[in-house]
mmCIF file of C-alpha atoms in Angstrom:
data_model
loop_
_atom_site.group_PDB
_atom_site.id
_atom_site.type_symbol
_atom_site.label_atom_id
_atom_site.label_comp_id
_atom_site.label_asym_id
_atom_site.label_seq_id
_atom_site.Cartn_x
_atom_site.Cartn_y
_atom_site.Cartn_z
ATOM 1 C CA MET A 488 -129.124 -26.497 -7.255
ATOM 2 C CA ALA A 489 -132.007 -25.062 -5.228
ATOM 3 C CA ASP A 490 -134.831 -27.371 -4.181
ATOM 4 C CA PRO A 491 -138.412 -26.171 -4.774
ATOM 5 C CA ASP A 492 -138.435 -24.902 -1.184
ATOM 6 C CA GLY A 493 -135.404 -22.695 -1.845
ATOM 7 C CA PHE A 494 -133.073 -24.963 0.107
ATOM 8 C CA GLU A 495 -129.400 -24.537 -0.661
ATOM 9 C CA LEU A 496 -126.664 -26.388 1.150
ATOM 10 C CA ASP A 497 -124.454 -24.136 3.276
ATOM 11 C CA PRO A 498 -121.132 -23.795 1.413
ATOM 12 C CA ARG A 499 -119.139 -24.645 4.566
ATOM 13 C CA LEU A 500 -120.964 -27.969 4.861
ATOM 14 C CA ALA A 501 -120.429 -28.581 1.150
ATOM 15 C CA ALA A 502 -116.702 -27.828 1.455
ATOM 16 C CA ASP A 503 -116.034 -30.475 4.122
ATOM 17 C CA THR A 504 -118.182 -33.278 2.720
ATOM 18 C CA ARG A 505 -119.054 -35.404 -0.271
ATOM 19 C CA ARG A 506 -122.645 -35.849 -1.368
ATOM 20 C CA VAL A 507 -124.154 -39.289 -0.818
ATOM 21 C CA GLY A 508 -127.708 -38.622 -1.989
ATOM 22 C CA ASP A 509 -131.151 -37.378 -0.999
ATOM 23 C CA LEU A 510 -133.561 -39.171 1.331
ATOM 24 C CA PRO A 511 -137.200 -38.010 1.409
ATOM 25 C CA LEU A 512 -136.351 -35.162 3.817
ATOM 26 C CA SER A 513 -132.593 -34.937 4.152
ATOM 27 C CA ARG A 514 -129.562 -34.554 1.966
ATOM 28 C CA VAL A 515 -127.011 -37.124 3.130
ATOM 29 C CA LEU A 516 -123.376 -36.054 3.152
ATOM 30 C CA LEU A 517 -120.238 -38.024 3.984
ATOM 31 C CA MET A 518 -117.786 -36.014 6.067
ATOM 32 C CA ASP A 519 -114.601 -36.096 4.038
ATOM 33 C CA ASP A 520 -112.535 -37.349 6.957
ATOM 34 C CA ALA A 521 -111.192 -40.874 6.706
ATOM 35 C CA ARG A 522 -110.537 -40.932 10.475
ATOM 36 C CA PHE A 523 -114.259 -41.189 11.306
ATOM 37 C CA PRO A 524 -117.139 -42.792 9.362
ATOM 38 C CA TRP A 525 -119.376 -39.755 9.684
ATOM 39 C CA LEU A 526 -122.629 -38.791 7.968
ATOM 40 C CA LEU A 527 -124.498 -35.506 8.004
ATOM 41 C CA LEU A 528 -128.236 -35.282 7.437
ATOM 42 C CA VAL A 529 -129.378 -31.873 6.247
ATOM 43 C CA PRO A 530 -133.157 -31.418 5.968
ATOM 44 C CA ARG A 531 -133.792 -29.877 2.544
ATOM 45 C CA ARG A 532 -135.806 -26.988 3.926
ATOM 46 C CA ALA A 533 -134.635 -23.396 3.716
ATOM 47 C CA GLY A 534 -133.920 -21.365 6.824
ATOM 48 C CA ARG A 535 -134.136 -24.132 9.457
ATOM 49 C CA VAL A 536 -131.741 -23.873 12.399
ATOM 50 C CA GLU A 537 -133.202 -25.704 15.400
ATOM 51 C CA LEU A 538 -134.912 -29.105 15.485
ATOM 52 C CA ASP A 539 -138.209 -27.457 16.329
ATOM 53 C CA ASP A 540 -137.997 -25.275 13.228
ATOM 54 C CA LEU A 541 -139.292 -28.458 11.591
ATOM 55 C CA PRO A 542 -142.948 -29.376 12.112
ATOM 56 C CA ARG A 543 -143.386 -32.521 14.225
ATOM 57 C CA ALA A 544 -144.113 -34.759 11.222
ATOM 58 C CA GLU A 545 -140.804 -33.739 9.638
ATOM 59 C CA ARG A 546 -138.951 -34.202 12.928
ATOM 60 C CA ILE A 547 -140.246 -37.772 12.959
ATOM 61 C CA THR A 548 -139.105 -38.252 9.355
ATOM 62 C CA LEU A 549 -135.694 -36.939 10.392
ATOM 63 C CA LEU A 550 -135.658 -39.410 13.300
ATOM 64 C CA ASP A 551 -136.389 -42.231 10.851
ATOM 65 C CA GLU A 552 -133.615 -41.016 8.544
ATOM 66 C CA ILE A 553 -131.197 -40.916 11.510
ATOM 67 C CA ASP A 554 -132.205 -44.524 12.129
ATOM 68 C CA LEU A 555 -131.512 -45.412 8.505
ATOM 69 C CA ALA A 556 -128.119 -43.669 8.613
ATOM 70 C CA THR A 557 -127.299 -45.501 11.855
ATOM 71 C CA ARG A 558 -128.082 -48.842 10.286
ATOM 72 C CA ALA A 559 -126.078 -48.027 7.154
ATOM 73 C CA LEU A 560 -122.999 -47.114 9.207
ATOM 74 C CA ARG A 561 -123.417 -50.198 11.352
ATOM 75 C CA ALA A 562 -123.635 -52.420 8.274
ATOM 76 C CA LEU A 563 -120.525 -50.795 6.783
ATOM 77 C CA VAL A 564 -118.166 -50.525 9.724
ATOM 78 C CA ALA A 565 -119.618 -52.230 12.863
ATOM 79 C CA PRO A 566 -118.819 -49.333 15.237
ATOM 80 C CA ASP A 567 -118.406 -49.613 18.997
ATOM 81 C CA LYS A 568 -120.754 -46.646 19.496
ATOM 82 C CA LEU A 569 -122.871 -44.222 17.529
ATOM 83 C CA ASN A 570 -122.800 -40.484 18.247
ATOM 84 C CA VAL A 571 -125.812 -38.475 17.075
ATOM 85 C CA ALA A 572 -125.887 -34.709 17.494
ATOM 86 C CA THR A 573 -127.184 -31.424 16.214
ATOM 87 C CA LEU A 574 -125.005 -28.532 17.368
ATOM 88 C CA GLY A 575 -124.909 -25.770 14.748
ATOM 89 C CA ASN A 576 -122.736 -23.365 16.716
ATOM 90 C CA VAL A 577 -120.537 -22.707 13.688
ATOM 91 C CA VAL A 578 -122.830 -23.477 10.733
ATOM 92 C CA ALA A 579 -126.384 -22.526 11.659
ATOM 93 C CA GLN A 580 -128.129 -24.491 8.884
ATOM 94 C CA LEU A 581 -129.875 -27.411 10.613
ATOM 95 C CA HIS A 582 -127.781 -30.555 10.258
ATOM 96 C CA VAL A 583 -127.485 -33.766 12.231
ATOM 97 C CA HIS A 584 -124.204 -35.612 12.721
ATOM 98 C CA VAL A 585 -124.351 -39.419 12.757
ATOM 99 C CA ILE A 586 -120.878 -40.698 13.577
ATOM 100 C CA ALA A 587 -119.536 -44.227 13.931
ATOM 101 C CA ARG A 588 -117.087 -44.335 16.831
ATOM 102 C CA PHE A 589 -114.420 -46.827 17.786
ATOM 103 C CA ARG A 590 -112.525 -47.263 21.031
ATOM 104 C CA ALA A 591 -109.359 -47.000 18.936
ATOM 105 C CA ASP A 592 -110.335 -43.890 16.945
ATOM 106 C CA ALA A 593 -108.412 -40.602 16.969
ATOM 107 C CA ALA A 594 -110.752 -38.855 19.424
ATOM 108 C CA TRP A 595 -112.122 -41.600 21.706
ATOM 109 C CA PRO A 596 -113.708 -41.115 24.211
ATOM 110 C CA ARG A 597 -113.981 -37.419 23.403
ATOM 111 C CA PRO A 598 -116.412 -36.056 20.810
ATOM 112 C CA VAL A 599 -114.905 -35.752 17.324
ATOM 113 C CA TRP A 600 -115.411 -32.024 16.748
ATOM 114 C CA GLY A 601 -112.270 -29.963 16.746
ATOM 115 C CA VAL A 602 -109.950 -32.935 17.179
ATOM 116 C CA GLY A 603 -106.860 -32.671 14.984
ATOM 117 C CA GLU A 604 -107.052 -32.091 11.256
ATOM 118 C CA ARG A 605 -109.490 -33.629 8.821
ATOM 119 C CA VAL A 606 -107.898 -36.392 6.703
ATOM 120 C CA PRO A 607 -109.662 -36.455 3.316
ATOM 121 C CA TYR A 608 -110.429 -39.855 1.797
ATOM 122 C CA ALA A 609 -108.413 -41.062 -1.151
ATOM 123 C CA PRO A 610 -110.820 -40.447 -4.072
ATOM 124 C CA VAL A 611 -111.199 -44.156 -4.837
ATOM 125 C CA GLU A 612 -111.998 -44.875 -1.183
ATOM 126 C CA ALA A 613 -114.591 -42.107 -1.068
ATOM 127 C CA THR A 614 -116.259 -43.385 -4.235
ATOM 128 C CA LYS A 615 -116.365 -46.914 -2.868
ATOM 129 C CA ARG A 616 -117.724 -45.845 0.522
ATOM 130 C CA ILE A 617 -120.397 -43.642 -1.047
ATOM 131 C CA ALA A 618 -121.530 -46.477 -3.313
ATOM 132 C CA ARG A 619 -121.877 -48.819 -0.327
ATOM 133 C CA LEU A 620 -123.680 -46.150 1.689
ATOM 134 C CA ARG A 621 -126.110 -45.559 -1.172
ATOM 135 C CA ASP A 622 -126.842 -49.308 -1.228
ATOM 136 C CA HIS A 623 -127.562 -49.390 2.485
ATOM 137 C CA LEU A 624 -129.631 -46.196 2.380
ATOM 138 C CA GLY A 625 -131.791 -47.547 -0.434
ATOM 139 C CA LEU A 626 -130.529 -44.864 -2.828
ATOM 140 C CA SER A 627 -129.139 -47.173 -5.519
ATOM 141 C CA MET B 766 -134.978 -46.687 43.277
ATOM 142 C CA ALA B 767 -135.526 -49.174 40.446
ATOM 143 C CA ASP B 768 -138.391 -48.598 38.028
ATOM 144 C CA PRO B 769 -140.637 -51.605 37.233
ATOM 145 C CA ASP B 770 -138.489 -52.228 34.162
ATOM 146 C CA GLY B 771 -135.343 -52.524 36.313
ATOM 147 C CA PHE B 772 -134.039 -49.116 35.227
ATOM 148 C CA GLU B 773 -131.446 -47.611 37.508
ATOM 149 C CA LEU B 774 -129.670 -44.361 36.795
ATOM 150 C CA ASP B 775 -125.960 -44.784 36.094
ATOM 151 C CA PRO B 776 -124.120 -43.521 39.206
ATOM 152 C CA ARG B 777 -121.801 -41.326 37.090
ATOM 153 C CA LEU B 778 -124.797 -39.495 35.626
ATOM 154 C CA ALA B 779 -126.268 -39.186 39.109
ATOM 155 C CA ALA B 780 -123.019 -37.774 40.496
ATOM 156 C CA ASP B 781 -122.835 -34.856 38.030
ATOM 157 C CA THR B 782 -126.500 -33.862 38.023
ATOM 158 C CA ARG B 783 -129.532 -32.933 40.070
ATOM 159 C CA ARG B 784 -132.848 -34.644 39.513
ATOM 160 C CA VAL B 785 -135.581 -32.502 37.946
ATOM 161 C CA GLY B 786 -138.328 -35.126 37.602
ATOM 162 C CA ASP B 787 -139.766 -37.876 35.438
ATOM 163 C CA LEU B 788 -141.525 -37.380 32.106
ATOM 164 C CA PRO B 789 -143.534 -40.300 30.662
ATOM 165 C CA LEU B 790 -140.380 -41.897 29.216
ATOM 166 C CA SER B 791 -137.350 -40.028 30.518
ATOM 167 C CA ARG B 792 -135.844 -39.006 33.790
ATOM 168 C CA VAL B 793 -134.869 -35.337 33.480
ATOM 169 C CA LEU B 794 -131.621 -34.273 35.117
ATOM 170 C CA LEU B 795 -130.020 -30.848 35.421
ATOM 171 C CA MET B 796 -126.280 -30.953 34.824
ATOM 172 C CA ASP B 797 -124.834 -29.409 37.969
ATOM 173 C CA ASP B 798 -122.784 -26.889 36.040
ATOM 174 C CA ALA B 799 -123.783 -23.260 36.376
ATOM 175 C CA ARG B 800 -121.768 -22.367 33.244
ATOM 176 C CA PHE B 801 -124.287 -24.048 30.914
ATOM 177 C CA PRO B 802 -128.062 -24.501 31.257
ATOM 178 C CA TRP B 803 -127.940 -28.219 30.431
ATOM 179 C CA LEU B 804 -130.526 -30.971 30.750
ATOM 180 C CA LEU B 805 -130.110 -34.698 30.363
ATOM 181 C CA LEU B 806 -132.971 -36.975 29.339
ATOM 182 C CA VAL B 807 -132.484 -40.579 30.367
ATOM 183 C CA PRO B 808 -135.123 -43.023 29.098
ATOM 184 C CA ARG B 809 -136.190 -45.096 32.113
ATOM 185 C CA ARG B 810 -135.554 -48.415 30.398
ATOM 186 C CA ALA B 811 -132.849 -50.796 31.546
ATOM 187 C CA GLY B 812 -129.938 -51.710 29.312
ATOM 188 C CA ARG B 813 -130.487 -49.191 26.497
ATOM 189 C CA VAL B 814 -127.361 -47.737 24.880
ATOM 190 C CA GLU B 815 -128.162 -46.602 21.330
ATOM 191 C CA LEU B 816 -131.204 -44.675 20.099
ATOM 192 C CA ASP B 817 -132.381 -47.701 18.187
ATOM 193 C CA ASP B 818 -132.350 -49.812 21.336
ATOM 194 C CA LEU B 819 -135.699 -48.069 21.862
ATOM 195 C CA PRO B 820 -138.644 -49.198 19.739
ATOM 196 C CA ARG B 821 -139.765 -46.538 17.274
ATOM 197 C CA ALA B 822 -142.764 -45.459 19.371
ATOM 198 C CA GLU B 823 -140.450 -44.728 22.303
ATOM 199 C CA ARG B 824 -137.973 -42.922 20.060
ATOM 200 C CA ILE B 825 -140.824 -40.643 19.037
ATOM 201 C CA THR B 826 -141.748 -40.091 22.698
ATOM 202 C CA LEU B 827 -138.102 -39.225 23.355
ATOM 203 C CA LEU B 828 -138.185 -36.768 20.441
ATOM 204 C CA ASP B 829 -141.266 -35.127 21.967
ATOM 205 C CA GLU B 830 -139.544 -34.951 25.352
ATOM 206 C CA ILE B 831 -136.482 -33.351 23.717
ATOM 207 C CA ASP B 832 -138.882 -30.802 22.270
ATOM 208 C CA LEU B 833 -140.375 -30.150 25.714
ATOM 209 C CA ALA B 834 -136.912 -29.765 27.244
ATOM 210 C CA THR B 835 -135.927 -27.390 24.433
ATOM 211 C CA ARG B 836 -138.945 -25.213 25.084
ATOM 212 C CA ALA B 837 -138.354 -25.233 28.836
ATOM 213 C CA LEU B 838 -134.748 -24.065 28.406
ATOM 214 C CA ARG B 839 -135.804 -21.443 25.897
ATOM 215 C CA ALA B 840 -138.452 -20.104 28.289
ATOM 216 C CA LEU B 841 -135.921 -19.968 31.117
ATOM 217 C CA VAL B 842 -132.818 -18.540 29.503
ATOM 218 C CA ALA B 843 -133.476 -17.511 25.861
ATOM 219 C CA PRO B 844 -130.359 -19.197 24.424
ATOM 220 C CA ASP B 845 -128.638 -18.247 21.180
ATOM 221 C CA LYS B 846 -128.562 -21.920 20.121
ATOM 222 C CA LEU B 847 -129.625 -25.336 21.337
ATOM 223 C CA ASN B 848 -127.269 -28.324 21.210
ATOM 224 C CA VAL B 849 -128.891 -31.776 21.261
ATOM 225 C CA ALA B 850 -126.749 -34.889 21.349
ATOM 226 C CA THR B 851 -126.465 -38.496 22.377
ATOM 227 C CA LEU B 852 -122.849 -39.587 22.628
ATOM 228 C CA GLY B 853 -122.379 -42.182 25.386
ATOM 229 C CA ASN B 854 -118.674 -42.770 24.817
ATOM 230 C CA VAL B 855 -117.975 -42.527 28.548
ATOM 231 C CA VAL B 856 -121.294 -43.495 30.143
ATOM 232 C CA ALA B 857 -123.010 -46.078 27.955
ATOM 233 C CA GLN B 858 -126.506 -45.732 29.474
ATOM 234 C CA LEU B 859 -128.628 -44.020 26.806
ATOM 235 C CA HIS B 860 -128.929 -40.310 27.614
ATOM 236 C CA VAL B 861 -129.617 -37.220 25.538
ATOM 237 C CA HIS B 862 -127.995 -33.862 26.221
ATOM 238 C CA VAL B 863 -130.128 -30.756 25.627
ATOM 239 C CA ILE B 864 -127.928 -27.722 26.181
ATOM 240 C CA ALA B 865 -128.685 -24.006 25.976
ATOM 241 C CA ARG B 866 -125.746 -22.242 24.365
ATOM 242 C CA PHE B 867 -124.712 -18.600 24.288
ATOM 243 C CA ARG B 868 -122.204 -16.817 22.125
ATOM 244 C CA ALA B 869 -120.624 -15.586 25.347
ATOM 245 C CA ASP B 870 -120.489 -18.959 27.140
ATOM 246 C CA ALA B 871 -117.312 -20.657 28.337
ATOM 247 C CA ALA B 872 -117.074 -23.061 25.376
ATOM 248 C CA TRP B 873 -118.592 -21.202 22.397
ATOM 249 C CA PRO B 874 -118.445 -22.149 19.566
ATOM 250 C CA ARG B 875 -117.002 -25.485 20.633
ATOM 251 C CA PRO B 876 -119.138 -28.253 22.137
ATOM 252 C CA VAL B 877 -119.326 -28.157 25.937
ATOM 253 C CA TRP B 878 -117.935 -31.611 26.720
ATOM 254 C CA GLY B 879 -114.517 -31.638 28.320
ATOM 255 C CA VAL B 880 -114.233 -27.857 28.502
ATOM 256 C CA GLY B 881 -112.736 -26.697 31.801
ATOM 257 C CA GLU B 882 -114.132 -27.760 35.133
ATOM 258 C CA ARG B 883 -117.763 -28.111 36.120
ATOM 259 C CA VAL B 884 -118.976 -25.224 38.324
ATOM 260 C CA PRO B 885 -121.699 -26.553 40.638
ATOM 261 C CA TYR B 886 -124.725 -24.329 41.249
ATOM 262 C CA ALA B 887 -125.119 -22.622 44.574
ATOM 263 C CA PRO B 888 -127.777 -24.795 46.290
ATOM 264 C CA VAL B 889 -130.371 -22.007 46.340
ATOM 265 C CA GLU B 890 -129.822 -21.375 42.616
ATOM 266 C CA ALA B 891 -130.191 -25.061 41.799
ATOM 267 C CA THR B 892 -133.412 -25.301 43.795
ATOM 268 C CA LYS B 893 -134.824 -22.239 42.055
ATOM 269 C CA ARG B 894 -133.815 -23.424 38.578
ATOM 270 C CA ILE B 895 -135.264 -26.901 39.149
ATOM 271 C CA ALA B 896 -138.558 -25.433 40.358
ATOM 272 C CA ARG B 897 -138.824 -23.276 37.234
ATOM 273 C CA LEU B 898 -137.871 -26.216 35.007
ATOM 274 C CA ARG B 899 -140.523 -28.386 36.640
ATOM 275 C CA ASP B 900 -143.104 -25.661 35.901
ATOM 276 C CA HIS B 901 -142.124 -25.495 32.247
ATOM 277 C CA LEU B 902 -141.971 -29.283 31.890
ATOM 278 C CA GLY B 903 -145.461 -29.672 33.334
ATOM 279 C CA LEU B 904 -144.090 -31.543 36.371
ATOM 280 C CA SER B 905 -145.433 -29.217 39.073
#
């Protein structure tokens, strides 16, 4: 479904994730990888690639939504560390990774990208996690 | 040299970088790796690890300094993509990577961390690059 702005989620992002919901600026996605509690924030604006493709006011909104995502992950899983990044080397559409990391996780201390194979959630686990995320993001 | 706040740069960050200068919030460092034009921003506040260890006003200042670093790198090297990230799995002291990426670089399209061995700049190249960065960051 296109937003008024003409935003459409990149199909590669859609393929690897489950939709959590929409914050004022960003679509929130859960990476469908049970190894890492991992959110993506995708500003619902067409054609944005770099952070500074957003006007400053929207960058600040994105910063606040990163903060909200951070707090939601912390409330859910009490991580040892948060990783926050916008890379976009493979999928250009502007998206921010917010990842809860643990000293015992499958990639620690390396970054998570490109490590092993994605392990999709069991459907019931995904549904449960998304419901709890929606609570913590104020989307319920 | 300790800042009034008691900030001291983590020695592991110091060992891999050259100092560019201080913005209002962050110390700017050039990763001493000629393969990737790569800046680090380190907020000069003691004991900060996660983004939300900074109060919101300082997070916004950091966002503006990321923007300045982005524009400086773009003016210097015209990258294909910018990568911006705060990970901190190895060095906990809060630091933000701002990295100019090229489709022909040594890691593309992967992230740069952990790829091969760092290639230090020739001293004259480092000096020249830092001088140009200082110009573009308004530090000259």
